[in-house]
Tab-separated table of C-alpha atoms and ligand atoms in Angstrom:
chain	number	residue	atom	x	y	z
S	33	MET	CA	65.907	-32.317	40.909
S	34	GLU	CA	69.205	-33.326	42.505
S	35	ILE	CA	71.940	-34.217	40.010
S	36	PHE	CA	74.618	-36.849	40.650
S	37	ALA	CA	77.602	-37.108	38.303
S	38	HIS	CA	77.572	-40.820	37.356
S	39	ARG	CA	81.045	-42.440	37.603
S	40	GLY	CA	82.267	-38.816	37.814
S	41	ALA	CA	81.531	-36.635	34.779
S	42	SER	CA	81.782	-39.776	32.654
S	43	GLY	CA	80.194	-38.471	29.432
S	44	ASN	CA	83.180	-36.271	28.627
S	45	PHE	CA	85.931	-37.834	30.789
S	46	PRO	CA	87.054	-41.449	31.301
S	47	GLU	CA	84.674	-42.940	33.899
S	48	ASN	CA	85.821	-43.369	37.500
S	49	THR	CA	89.143	-41.547	36.991
S	50	ILE	CA	90.549	-38.553	38.833
S	51	ALA	CA	89.968	-36.479	35.658
S	52	ALA	CA	86.248	-37.331	35.760
S	53	PHE	CA	86.075	-36.585	39.492
S	54	MET	CA	87.949	-33.259	39.249
S	55	GLU	CA	85.390	-32.165	36.666
S	56	ALA	CA	82.496	-33.254	38.920
S	57	ALA	CA	84.107	-31.478	41.892
S	58	ARG	CA	84.194	-28.245	39.876
S	59	LEU	CA	80.465	-28.402	39.084
S	60	PRO	CA	77.745	-27.051	41.404
S	61	VAL	CA	75.852	-30.358	41.270
S	62	PHE	CA	74.400	-32.137	44.308
S	63	GLY	CA	76.620	-35.207	44.250
S	64	VAL	CA	78.807	-37.769	42.568
S	65	GLU	CA	78.491	-41.549	42.217
S	66	PHE	CA	81.311	-44.092	41.841
S	67	ASP	CA	81.883	-47.849	42.040
S	68	VAL	CA	84.176	-49.708	44.441
S	69	HIS	CA	85.892	-53.108	44.117
S	70	MET	CA	88.639	-54.751	46.221
S	71	THR	CA	92.094	-55.850	45.025
S	72	ALA	CA	93.899	-59.136	45.818
S	73	ASP	CA	95.822	-57.294	48.571
S	74	GLY	CA	92.672	-55.831	50.114
S	75	GLU	CA	92.845	-52.283	48.728
S	76	LEU	CA	89.651	-50.416	47.775
S	77	VAL	CA	89.704	-49.191	44.176
S	78	VAL	CA	87.258	-47.185	42.085
S	79	ILE	CA	86.268	-48.906	38.836
S	80	HIS	CA	82.940	-50.060	37.409
S	81	ASP	CA	83.593	-53.539	36.013
S	82	GLU	CA	84.943	-56.624	37.811
S	83	SER	CA	87.747	-56.717	35.230
S	84	ILE	CA	89.990	-53.973	33.867
S	85	ASP	CA	89.539	-55.103	30.230
S	86	ARG	CA	87.071	-52.446	29.042
S	87	THR	CA	88.545	-49.347	30.711
S	88	SER	CA	92.319	-49.912	30.662
S	89	ASP	CA	95.186	-51.168	28.526
S	90	GLY	CA	95.296	-54.405	30.553
S	91	THR	CA	93.250	-57.519	31.210
S	92	GLY	CA	92.217	-59.460	34.304
S	93	TYR	CA	90.001	-59.281	37.346
S	94	VAL	CA	90.561	-56.617	39.997
S	95	LYS	CA	90.204	-59.328	42.682
S	96	ASP	CA	93.234	-61.190	41.250
S	97	MET	CA	95.595	-58.196	41.027
S	98	SER	CA	97.435	-56.167	43.659
S	99	LEU	CA	97.095	-52.392	43.756
S	100	ALA	CA	100.708	-52.109	42.546
S	101	GLU	CA	99.907	-54.309	39.517
S	102	LEU	CA	96.755	-52.329	38.747
S	103	LYS	CA	98.652	-49.040	38.985
S	104	LYS	CA	100.894	-50.098	36.070
S	105	HIS	CA	97.933	-49.821	33.693
S	106	ASP	CA	96.526	-46.830	31.846
S	107	PHE	CA	92.843	-46.024	32.423
S	108	GLY	CA	92.530	-42.911	30.222
S	109	ASN	CA	93.707	-43.719	26.708
S	110	TRP	CA	90.779	-46.109	25.914
S	111	PHE	CA	88.519	-43.051	26.191
S	112	SER	CA	90.791	-40.542	24.415
S	113	PRO	CA	94.580	-40.093	23.997
S	114	GLU	CA	94.097	-36.767	25.786
S	115	PHE	CA	93.709	-38.758	29.038
S	116	LEU	CA	96.762	-41.020	28.643
S	117	GLY	CA	98.362	-41.457	32.063
S	118	GLU	CA	95.186	-41.760	34.187
S	119	THR	CA	95.591	-44.611	36.669
S	120	ILE	CA	93.041	-46.513	38.723
S	121	PRO	CA	92.108	-44.387	41.770
S	122	THR	CA	91.794	-45.795	45.267
S	123	LEU	CA	88.697	-44.921	47.290
S	124	ALA	CA	90.938	-42.714	49.467
S	125	ASP	CA	92.127	-40.822	46.349
S	126	VAL	CA	88.524	-40.089	45.344
S	127	LEU	CA	87.450	-38.990	48.834
S	128	GLU	CA	90.463	-36.643	48.800
S	129	VAL	CA	89.234	-34.939	45.580
S	130	PHE	CA	85.967	-34.072	47.342
S	131	ASP	CA	87.517	-33.272	50.720
S	132	SER	CA	86.846	-29.549	50.537
S	133	THR	CA	83.667	-29.555	48.423
S	134	ASP	CA	80.134	-30.118	49.713
S	135	HIS	CA	79.084	-32.781	47.199
S	136	LYS	CA	77.157	-35.800	48.431
S	137	LEU	CA	79.226	-38.920	47.730
S	138	ASN	CA	77.430	-42.075	46.604
S	139	ILE	CA	79.750	-45.047	47.064
S	140	GLU	CA	78.407	-48.059	45.162
S	141	LEU	CA	79.739	-51.344	46.549
S	142	LYS	CA	80.246	-53.726	43.624
S	143	SER	CA	80.136	-56.911	45.681
S	144	ASP	CA	77.180	-58.412	43.789
S	145	ILE	CA	79.346	-60.634	41.526
S	146	PHE	CA	82.373	-61.315	43.749
S	147	PRO	CA	81.557	-60.990	47.472
S	148	TYR	CA	84.793	-59.138	48.503
S	149	GLU	CA	84.949	-60.421	52.093
S	150	GLY	CA	85.548	-57.561	54.548
S	151	MET	CA	84.939	-54.753	52.048
S	152	VAL	CA	82.081	-53.125	54.005
S	153	GLU	CA	84.228	-52.811	57.154
S	154	LYS	CA	87.117	-51.274	55.186
S	155	VAL	CA	84.828	-48.721	53.496
S	156	LEU	CA	83.217	-47.740	56.822
S	157	ASP	CA	86.633	-47.409	58.486
S	158	LEU	CA	87.857	-45.067	55.758
S	159	ILE	CA	84.716	-42.925	55.949
S	160	ALA	CA	85.090	-42.693	59.747
S	161	GLU	CA	88.810	-41.842	59.484
S	162	ARG	CA	87.946	-38.950	57.163
S	163	GLN	CA	84.869	-37.944	59.214
S	164	MET	CA	82.719	-37.925	56.078
S	165	GLU	CA	79.751	-39.919	57.450
S	166	SER	CA	77.159	-37.191	56.846
S	167	ARG	CA	78.156	-36.777	53.193
S	168	ILE	CA	77.954	-40.447	52.209
S	169	ILE	CA	75.292	-42.659	50.655
S	170	ILE	CA	76.328	-46.310	50.337
S	171	SER	CA	74.418	-48.211	47.648
S	172	SER	CA	74.635	-51.699	46.186
S	173	PHE	CA	72.907	-54.338	44.083
S	174	ASP	CA	74.269	-56.617	46.854
S	175	HIS	CA	71.532	-55.974	49.404
S	176	SER	CA	73.314	-58.089	52.010
S	177	ALA	CA	76.104	-55.466	51.951
S	178	ILE	CA	73.478	-52.767	52.638
S	179	SER	CA	72.180	-54.789	55.602
S	180	THR	CA	75.732	-55.074	56.903
S	181	VAL	CA	76.323	-51.317	56.604
S	182	LYS	CA	73.147	-50.638	58.619
S	183	ARG	CA	74.175	-53.195	61.245
S	184	PHE	CA	77.655	-51.679	61.692
S	185	ASN	CA	76.603	-48.025	61.487
S	186	PRO	CA	72.874	-47.162	61.317
S	187	GLN	CA	73.776	-43.461	60.848
S	188	ILE	CA	75.198	-44.023	57.362
S	189	GLU	CA	72.624	-43.398	54.642
S	190	THR	CA	72.100	-46.426	52.398
S	191	ALA	CA	70.290	-47.253	49.155
S	192	ALA	CA	69.294	-50.555	47.563
S	193	LEU	CA	69.919	-50.717	43.812
S	194	PHE	CA	67.465	-52.399	41.434
S	195	MET	CA	67.049	-52.853	37.697
S	196	GLU	CA	63.764	-54.778	37.940
S	197	VAL	CA	60.097	-53.820	37.992
S	198	LEU	CA	59.182	-54.180	41.669
S	199	VAL	CA	56.132	-55.645	43.415
S	200	HIS	CA	55.423	-54.554	47.032
S	201	PRO	CA	58.747	-52.653	47.178
S	202	MET	CA	58.184	-51.156	50.661
S	203	ASP	CA	57.875	-54.603	52.262
S	204	TYR	CA	61.241	-55.629	50.860
S	205	LEU	CA	63.026	-52.282	51.358
S	206	ASN	CA	61.991	-52.135	55.015
S	207	LYS	CA	63.176	-55.705	55.527
S	208	ILE	CA	66.728	-55.071	54.248
S	209	PRO	CA	66.527	-52.363	55.798
S	210	THR	CA	67.547	-49.359	53.717
S	211	ASP	CA	67.004	-45.592	53.595
S	212	ALA	CA	66.495	-45.164	49.851
S	213	LEU	CA	65.768	-46.824	46.526
S	214	HIS	CA	68.046	-46.371	43.504
S	215	ILE	CA	66.375	-47.778	40.399
S	216	LEU	CA	66.924	-48.023	36.645
S	217	PHE	CA	65.085	-45.372	34.610
S	218	PRO	CA	62.169	-47.211	32.987
S	219	ALA	CA	61.322	-49.247	36.109
S	220	ALA	CA	61.192	-45.994	38.124
S	221	LEU	CA	57.990	-44.950	36.356
S	222	ARG	CA	55.936	-48.017	37.378
S	223	PRO	CA	53.004	-47.438	39.787
S	224	THR	CA	54.651	-49.427	42.609
S	225	ILE	CA	57.455	-46.848	42.715
S	226	ALA	CA	54.876	-44.137	43.386
S	227	GLU	CA	54.139	-46.100	46.599
S	228	VAL	CA	57.781	-45.675	47.620
S	229	ILE	CA	57.770	-41.959	46.759
S	230	ASN	CA	54.497	-41.435	48.668
S	231	SER	CA	55.958	-43.154	51.728
S	232	GLY	CA	58.620	-40.407	51.853
S	233	MET	CA	61.538	-42.693	51.006
S	234	PRO	CA	63.960	-41.030	48.536
S	235	VAL	CA	63.903	-42.543	45.041
S	236	ARG	CA	66.874	-41.823	42.790
S	237	THR	CA	67.120	-42.996	39.177
S	238	PHE	CA	69.968	-44.057	36.859
S	239	THR	CA	71.206	-43.409	34.228
S	240	VAL	CA	69.420	-40.379	32.811
S	241	ASN	CA	71.146	-38.400	30.067
S	242	ASP	CA	67.996	-37.135	28.330
S	243	LYS	CA	66.386	-33.870	29.491
S	244	THR	CA	62.830	-34.962	28.617
S	245	TYR	CA	63.151	-38.186	30.629
S	246	ALA	CA	64.669	-36.209	33.509
S	247	GLN	CA	61.685	-33.852	33.502
S	248	THR	CA	59.242	-36.790	33.466
S	249	LEU	CA	61.024	-38.277	36.481
S	250	LYS	CA	60.872	-34.949	38.310
S	251	GLN	CA	57.110	-34.820	37.732
S	252	ALA	CA	56.830	-38.365	39.096
S	253	GLY	CA	58.502	-37.226	42.351
S	254	VAL	CA	61.929	-38.777	41.832
S	255	GLN	CA	64.398	-36.940	44.095
S	256	ALA	CA	67.597	-37.310	42.072
S	257	ILE	CA	69.071	-38.601	38.842
S	258	PHE	CA	72.468	-40.075	38.034
S	259	THR	CA	73.762	-38.715	34.748
S	260	ASP	CA	76.902	-39.001	32.649
S	261	TYR	CA	76.359	-35.338	31.637
S	262	PRO	CA	75.987	-33.492	34.960
S	263	GLU	CA	76.691	-30.025	33.561
S	264	LYS	CA	74.041	-30.379	30.830
S	265	LEU	CA	71.328	-31.695	33.176
S	266	TYR	CA	72.200	-29.148	35.885
S	267	SER	CA	71.862	-26.273	33.373
S	268	PHE	CA	68.574	-27.707	32.119
S	269	PHE	CA	66.941	-27.677	35.563
S	270	LEU	CA	68.457	-24.266	36.365
S	271	SER	CA	66.763	-22.824	33.278
S	272	LYS	CA	63.313	-24.242	34.171
E	1228	G3P	O1	74.477	-46.260	41.214
E	1228	G3P	C1	73.752	-46.061	40.054
E	1228	G3P	C2	74.344	-46.842	38.901
E	1228	G3P	O2	75.705	-46.547	38.835
E	1228	G3P	C3	74.152	-48.329	39.016
E	1228	G3P	O3	74.549	-49.004	37.879
E	1228	G3P	O4	76.082	-50.338	36.510
E	1228	G3P	O5	76.187	-47.848	36.398
E	1228	G3P	O6	77.009	-49.045	38.413
E	1228	G3P	P1	76.030	-49.055	37.273
E	1229	MG	MG1	77.454	-47.367	39.713
């Protein structure tokens, strides 16, 4: 079972911060997942929510703030005072952390609520600049963004994200088109997902922090899990 550190090692570190990514980079896990939004001045930043309210000492939407404004806020103290001083990372900052590791990097484009015009092009340009194409999976709940990635660069691996129970998933996935399916844990165990697995398309499941569920998914043929506790799940599969 391949293990992805979800939002970095987000169980024990503030999600989507350099602290969480440094921990993931230290671990011998397969990959890391993180979420990308775009600022008012067109910068790519790594944060899960559309707003900074939950994970910082500030309020407001990322799309309405410049990178300089966002950088004034603390993104560590909400999690624990130990992490006071963490700031919002840019996508370039995060790619830099993994520059000399061999982790697979799953960039999730969070353009499903706000469309972030031009974000796909900016992400692809940055990946090309850093020559990281072969290490990247771009995923999104915004399947139009996945289509756009494939149109601009068919070599980049993509994944469509779903939370729903799917009917005839292969018809839809091939239409987008996409290389893989990333799906919420309970929906991953429905019989229609076995069709996807049997077709040879990778199926990866989020968010799995429980060892028993992870084992069940492995038996079902799921290729990878996203977990907030990468070290724990990695050790579990190592011991099997
Ligand atoms: O990419 C897997 C997972 O991160 C999708 O859901 O809400 O945690 O970004 P979310
Ligand atoms: Mg995500």
